[in-house]
Amino acid sequence: MSHPAPAGEERPRRLVVLAGPTAVGKGTLSAYVRDHFPEVWLSVSATTRAPRPGEVEGKHYHFVDAAEFARMEQAGELIESAVVHGRNHYGTPRGPVEQALGDHKMALLEIDLQGARQVRESMPEALFVFLAPPSWDELVRRLVGRGTEDEEERTRRLETAKVELAAEDEFDVTIVNDDVRRAAEELVSLMRSH
Ligand code: 5GP
């Protein structure tokens, strides 16, 4: 489902914000875009979460401690920030995004819903894309199947996912993540057309 842009909407929308429920595959999709579409600049978030096996500082995240995250927030270095799943802090560093847009690149932020709402306040010209699961059952299967979180964490993430699914109507466009390659191609062609 794609909502038409408001009449007179001619501003460039080189900044695309991708959000969606927990475990819908935002991370996999953005990794696919990073690996296959080098013309898309991908924001690297700061987080207080510990790295998972295989995650690389500066590529997947900037891993910082709580004090450094608080400093970045207070210094205005983050475009948006949120506590995700009631646990860790995540935020989008401002400088690199401004530089990418200044260089006329297509920029992609993969963030949670709270963060997307903050970006809409400060950068309403961005294009907001909701990544939806093919179905609720599929979302649950992906959430449990990932196996990187314990039971308590899974329950917490499912609760978050229910709330996040209800937010689809706040977005400009929905992409269904039925297949990562297809969804990535749809996302990038959307970016190119804006
Ligand atoms: P994970 O810990 O699994 O990598 O990510 C957990 C959640 O944090 C995902 O929903 C992801 O979209 C979100 N997230 C990652 N980076 C940011 C960010 O910079 N800001 C916000 N608000 N959420 C983020």
mmCIF file of C-alpha atoms and ligand atoms in Angstrom:
data_model
loop_
_atom_site.group_PDB
_atom_site.id
_atom_site.type_symbol
_atom_site.label_atom_id
_atom_site.label_comp_id
_atom_site.label_asym_id
_atom_site.label_seq_id
_atom_site.Cartn_x
_atom_site.Cartn_y
_atom_site.Cartn_z
ATOM 1 C CA MET A 1 0.000 0.000 0.000
ATOM 2 C CA SER A 2 1.410 3.367 -0.979
ATOM 3 C CA HIS A 3 -0.025 6.679 0.113
ATOM 4 C CA PRO A 4 0.282 9.446 -2.469
ATOM 5 C CA ALA A 5 2.456 12.412 -1.517
ATOM 6 C CA PRO A 6 0.491 15.511 -0.487
ATOM 7 C CA ALA A 7 -0.299 17.947 -3.283
ATOM 8 C CA GLY A 8 2.605 20.268 -3.996
ATOM 9 C CA GLU A 9 5.095 17.835 -2.466
ATOM 10 C CA GLU A 10 8.188 18.391 -4.570
ATOM 11 C CA ARG A 11 10.943 18.451 -1.992
ATOM 12 C CA PRO A 12 13.767 16.015 -2.535
ATOM 13 C CA ARG A 13 13.367 12.913 -0.413
ATOM 14 C CA ARG A 14 16.870 11.568 -0.534
ATOM 15 C CA LEU A 15 16.622 10.637 3.125
ATOM 16 C CA VAL A 16 14.690 7.410 3.626
ATOM 17 C CA VAL A 17 13.714 6.173 7.066
ATOM 18 C CA LEU A 18 13.034 2.443 7.282
ATOM 19 C CA ALA A 19 11.190 1.181 10.342
ATOM 20 C CA GLY A 20 9.015 -1.782 11.209
ATOM 21 C CA PRO A 21 8.321 -4.315 13.922
ATOM 22 C CA THR A 22 10.908 -6.355 15.750
ATOM 23 C CA ALA A 23 12.392 -9.245 13.750
ATOM 24 C CA VAL A 24 10.664 -8.228 10.522
ATOM 25 C CA GLY A 25 14.127 -8.298 8.991
ATOM 26 C CA LYS A 26 15.124 -4.620 8.886
ATOM 27 C CA GLY A 27 18.699 -5.493 9.734
ATOM 28 C CA THR A 28 18.905 -8.212 7.075
ATOM 29 C CA LEU A 29 17.357 -5.901 4.504
ATOM 30 C CA SER A 30 19.689 -3.022 5.268
ATOM 31 C CA ALA A 31 22.689 -5.405 5.198
ATOM 32 C CA TYR A 32 21.535 -6.591 1.777
ATOM 33 C CA VAL A 33 21.256 -2.997 0.581
ATOM 34 C CA ARG A 34 24.726 -2.226 1.988
ATOM 35 C CA ASP A 35 26.244 -5.214 0.161
ATOM 36 C CA HIS A 36 24.422 -4.888 -3.168
ATOM 37 C CA PHE A 37 23.633 -1.194 -3.671
ATOM 38 C CA PRO A 38 26.787 0.821 -2.956
ATOM 39 C CA GLU A 39 25.078 4.001 -4.204
ATOM 40 C CA VAL A 40 22.965 3.945 -1.020
ATOM 41 C CA TRP A 41 24.643 5.465 2.019
ATOM 42 C CA LEU A 42 23.657 3.610 5.194
ATOM 43 C CA SER A 43 23.707 5.365 8.543
ATOM 44 C CA VAL A 44 25.671 3.572 11.283
ATOM 45 C CA SER A 45 23.873 3.955 14.604
ATOM 46 C CA ALA A 46 25.396 4.367 18.032
ATOM 47 C CA THR A 47 24.232 1.840 20.612
ATOM 48 C CA THR A 48 24.910 0.846 24.193
ATOM 49 C CA ARG A 49 24.109 -2.791 23.304
ATOM 50 C CA ALA A 50 27.034 -5.213 23.385
ATOM 51 C CA PRO A 51 28.220 -6.465 19.989
ATOM 52 C CA ARG A 52 26.823 -9.801 18.820
ATOM 53 C CA PRO A 53 29.275 -12.324 17.368
ATOM 54 C CA GLY A 54 30.441 -11.102 13.983
ATOM 55 C CA GLU A 55 29.359 -7.501 14.471
ATOM 56 C CA VAL A 56 32.040 -4.985 13.595
ATOM 57 C CA GLU A 57 32.551 -1.592 15.243
ATOM 58 C CA GLY A 58 31.864 1.198 12.768
ATOM 59 C CA LYS A 59 30.227 -1.113 10.245
ATOM 60 C CA HIS A 60 27.172 -2.505 12.030
ATOM 61 C CA TYR A 61 27.110 -0.040 14.934
ATOM 62 C CA HIS A 62 29.244 2.327 16.925
ATOM 63 C CA PHE A 63 29.337 0.465 20.233
ATOM 64 C CA VAL A 64 29.531 2.978 23.066
ATOM 65 C CA ASP A 65 28.994 2.887 26.815
ATOM 66 C CA ALA A 66 26.131 4.630 28.591
ATOM 67 C CA ALA A 67 28.254 7.656 29.537
ATOM 68 C CA GLU A 68 29.408 8.246 25.976
ATOM 69 C CA PHE A 69 25.857 7.829 24.652
ATOM 70 C CA ALA A 70 24.582 10.391 27.158
ATOM 71 C CA ARG A 71 27.356 12.770 26.163
ATOM 72 C CA MET A 72 26.446 12.433 22.464
ATOM 73 C CA GLU A 73 22.774 13.095 23.255
ATOM 74 C CA GLN A 74 23.536 16.135 25.368
ATOM 75 C CA ALA A 75 25.930 17.552 22.802
ATOM 76 C CA GLY A 76 23.205 17.358 20.146
ATOM 77 C CA GLU A 77 25.217 14.854 18.126
ATOM 78 C CA LEU A 78 22.239 12.543 17.562
ATOM 79 C CA ILE A 79 19.332 13.235 15.174
ATOM 80 C CA GLU A 80 17.163 10.894 17.199
ATOM 81 C CA SER A 81 17.620 8.442 20.017
ATOM 82 C CA ALA A 82 15.510 5.851 21.769
ATOM 83 C CA VAL A 83 15.597 3.094 24.336
ATOM 84 C CA VAL A 84 14.593 0.022 22.323
ATOM 85 C CA HIS A 85 12.828 -2.953 23.948
ATOM 86 C CA GLY A 86 13.160 -1.187 27.294
ATOM 87 C CA ARG A 87 16.854 -1.920 27.365
ATOM 88 C CA ASN A 88 19.579 -0.374 25.299
ATOM 89 C CA HIS A 89 20.005 3.074 23.835
ATOM 90 C CA TYR A 90 20.215 3.532 20.062
ATOM 91 C CA GLY A 91 20.725 6.752 18.149
ATOM 92 C CA THR A 92 21.576 8.163 14.738
ATOM 93 C CA PRO A 93 24.742 10.303 14.585
ATOM 94 C CA ARG A 94 23.907 13.641 12.974
ATOM 95 C CA GLY A 95 27.167 14.613 11.279
ATOM 96 C CA PRO A 96 27.458 11.680 8.857
ATOM 97 C CA VAL A 97 23.802 12.024 7.766
ATOM 98 C CA GLU A 98 24.218 15.730 7.067
ATOM 99 C CA GLN A 99 27.395 15.047 5.149
ATOM 100 C CA ALA A 100 25.771 12.298 3.043
ATOM 101 C CA LEU A 101 22.819 14.547 2.194
ATOM 102 C CA GLY A 102 25.209 17.423 1.470
ATOM 103 C CA ASP A 103 27.019 15.125 -0.944
ATOM 104 C CA HIS A 104 23.649 14.400 -2.633
ATOM 105 C CA LYS A 105 23.751 10.740 -1.698
ATOM 106 C CA MET A 106 20.691 8.565 -1.123
ATOM 107 C CA ALA A 107 20.728 8.028 2.622
ATOM 108 C CA LEU A 108 19.001 5.238 4.532
ATOM 109 C CA LEU A 109 18.272 5.141 8.265
ATOM 110 C CA GLU A 110 17.176 1.786 9.688
ATOM 111 C CA ILE A 111 15.722 2.661 13.073
ATOM 112 C CA ASP A 112 12.855 1.848 15.409
ATOM 113 C CA LEU A 113 9.437 3.474 15.413
ATOM 114 C CA GLN A 114 10.155 5.949 18.211
ATOM 115 C CA GLY A 115 13.193 7.141 16.304
ATOM 116 C CA ALA A 116 11.229 7.401 13.047
ATOM 117 C CA ARG A 117 8.700 9.652 14.788
ATOM 118 C CA GLN A 118 11.478 11.928 16.004
ATOM 119 C CA VAL A 119 12.963 12.181 12.523
ATOM 120 C CA ARG A 120 9.537 13.068 11.152
ATOM 121 C CA GLU A 121 9.448 16.023 13.547
ATOM 122 C CA SER A 122 12.876 17.341 12.578
ATOM 123 C CA MET A 123 13.135 16.185 8.943
ATOM 124 C CA PRO A 124 9.581 15.871 7.600
ATOM 125 C CA GLU A 125 10.859 15.893 4.013
ATOM 126 C CA ALA A 126 12.220 12.362 4.474
ATOM 127 C CA LEU A 127 10.398 9.383 3.000
ATOM 128 C CA PHE A 128 9.074 7.052 5.685
ATOM 129 C CA VAL A 129 8.968 3.379 4.740
ATOM 130 C CA PHE A 130 7.307 0.713 6.860
ATOM 131 C CA LEU A 131 8.703 -2.800 6.524
ATOM 132 C CA ALA A 132 5.887 -5.287 7.191
ATOM 133 C CA PRO A 133 6.032 -9.054 7.741
ATOM 134 C CA PRO A 134 4.037 -11.265 5.346
ATOM 135 C CA SER A 135 1.871 -12.200 8.378
ATOM 136 C CA TRP A 136 1.841 -12.095 12.186
ATOM 137 C CA ASP A 137 2.601 -15.850 12.345
ATOM 138 C CA GLU A 138 5.617 -15.347 10.145
ATOM 139 C CA LEU A 139 6.794 -12.517 12.374
ATOM 140 C CA VAL A 140 6.547 -14.731 15.470
ATOM 141 C CA ARG A 141 8.379 -17.530 13.667
ATOM 142 C CA ARG A 142 11.211 -15.162 12.735
ATOM 143 C CA LEU A 143 11.381 -13.750 16.237
ATOM 144 C CA VAL A 144 11.652 -17.166 17.890
ATOM 145 C CA GLY A 145 13.735 -18.650 15.092
ATOM 146 C CA ARG A 146 16.522 -16.148 15.480
ATOM 147 C CA GLY A 147 17.420 -17.729 18.811
ATOM 148 C CA THR A 148 19.724 -14.959 19.949
ATOM 149 C CA GLU A 149 17.464 -13.752 22.774
ATOM 150 C CA ASP A 150 16.201 -15.474 25.918
ATOM 151 C CA GLU A 151 12.514 -16.113 26.724
ATOM 152 C CA GLU A 152 12.025 -12.900 28.653
ATOM 153 C CA GLU A 153 13.603 -10.859 25.883
ATOM 154 C CA ARG A 154 11.443 -12.585 23.222
ATOM 155 C CA THR A 155 8.268 -11.797 25.170
ATOM 156 C CA ARG A 156 9.342 -8.203 25.516
ATOM 157 C CA ARG A 157 10.075 -7.958 21.784
ATOM 158 C CA LEU A 158 6.672 -9.484 20.850
ATOM 159 C CA GLU A 159 4.925 -6.858 22.953
ATOM 160 C CA THR A 160 6.898 -4.149 21.184
ATOM 161 C CA ALA A 161 6.104 -5.737 17.795
ATOM 162 C CA LYS A 162 2.325 -5.599 18.395
ATOM 163 C CA VAL A 163 2.495 -1.888 19.093
ATOM 164 C CA GLU A 164 4.808 -1.292 16.150
ATOM 165 C CA LEU A 165 2.576 -3.169 13.667
ATOM 166 C CA ALA A 166 -0.265 -0.812 14.515
ATOM 167 C CA ALA A 167 1.845 2.135 13.366
ATOM 168 C CA GLU A 168 1.871 1.232 9.677
ATOM 169 C CA ASP A 169 -0.573 3.994 8.754
ATOM 170 C CA GLU A 170 1.862 6.653 9.966
ATOM 171 C CA PHE A 171 4.205 5.793 7.101
ATOM 172 C CA ASP A 172 4.291 6.954 3.479
ATOM 173 C CA VAL A 173 4.859 3.523 1.986
ATOM 174 C CA THR A 174 4.751 -0.120 3.096
ATOM 175 C CA ILE A 175 7.105 -2.771 1.777
ATOM 176 C CA VAL A 176 6.334 -6.407 2.622
ATOM 177 C CA ASN A 177 9.467 -8.338 3.520
ATOM 178 C CA ASP A 178 8.504 -11.603 1.834
ATOM 179 C CA ASP A 179 11.911 -11.997 0.209
ATOM 180 C CA VAL A 180 14.978 -9.946 1.114
ATOM 181 C CA ARG A 181 16.208 -9.438 -2.439
ATOM 182 C CA ARG A 182 12.804 -8.447 -3.774
ATOM 183 C CA ALA A 183 12.177 -6.105 -0.830
ATOM 184 C CA ALA A 184 15.631 -4.516 -1.238
ATOM 185 C CA GLU A 185 15.016 -3.922 -4.936
ATOM 186 C CA GLU A 186 11.652 -2.346 -4.166
ATOM 187 C CA LEU A 187 13.243 -0.127 -1.528
ATOM 188 C CA VAL A 188 16.084 1.034 -3.746
ATOM 189 C CA SER A 189 13.838 1.662 -6.750
ATOM 190 C CA LEU A 190 11.639 3.718 -4.431
ATOM 191 C CA MET A 191 14.713 5.689 -3.331
ATOM 192 C CA ARG A 192 15.791 6.235 -6.943
ATOM 193 C CA SER A 193 12.332 7.458 -7.931
ATOM 194 C CA HIS A 194 12.356 10.121 -5.224
HETATM 195 P P1 5GP B 1 19.367 -4.817 17.273
HETATM 196 O O1 5GP B 1 19.792 -4.685 18.690
HETATM 197 O O2 5GP B 1 18.627 -6.113 17.022
HETATM 198 O O3 5GP B 1 20.485 -4.590 16.287
HETATM 199 O O4 5GP B 1 18.333 -3.653 16.972
HETATM 200 C C1 5GP B 1 17.233 -3.513 17.790
HETATM 201 C C2 5GP B 1 16.342 -2.416 17.262
HETATM 202 O O5 5GP B 1 17.001 -1.152 17.348
HETATM 203 C C3 5GP B 1 15.907 -2.557 15.808
HETATM 204 O O6 5GP B 1 14.494 -2.388 15.767
HETATM 205 C C4 5GP B 1 16.578 -1.413 15.113
HETATM 206 O O7 5GP B 1 15.800 -0.911 14.038
HETATM 207 C C5 5GP B 1 16.680 -0.390 16.216
HETATM 208 N N1 5GP B 1 17.717 0.613 15.958
HETATM 209 C C6 5GP B 1 18.948 0.405 15.431
HETATM 210 N N2 5GP B 1 19.612 1.569 15.325
HETATM 211 C C7 5GP B 1 18.782 2.532 15.777
HETATM 212 C C8 5GP B 1 18.897 3.950 15.916
HETATM 213 O O8 5GP B 1 19.904 4.583 15.578
HETATM 214 N N3 5GP B 1 17.838 4.596 16.441
HETATM 215 C C9 5GP B 1 16.696 3.954 16.816
HETATM 216 N N4 5GP B 1 15.705 4.705 17.306
HETATM 217 N N5 5GP B 1 16.545 2.638 16.704
HETATM 218 C C10 5GP B 1 17.579 1.924 16.193
#
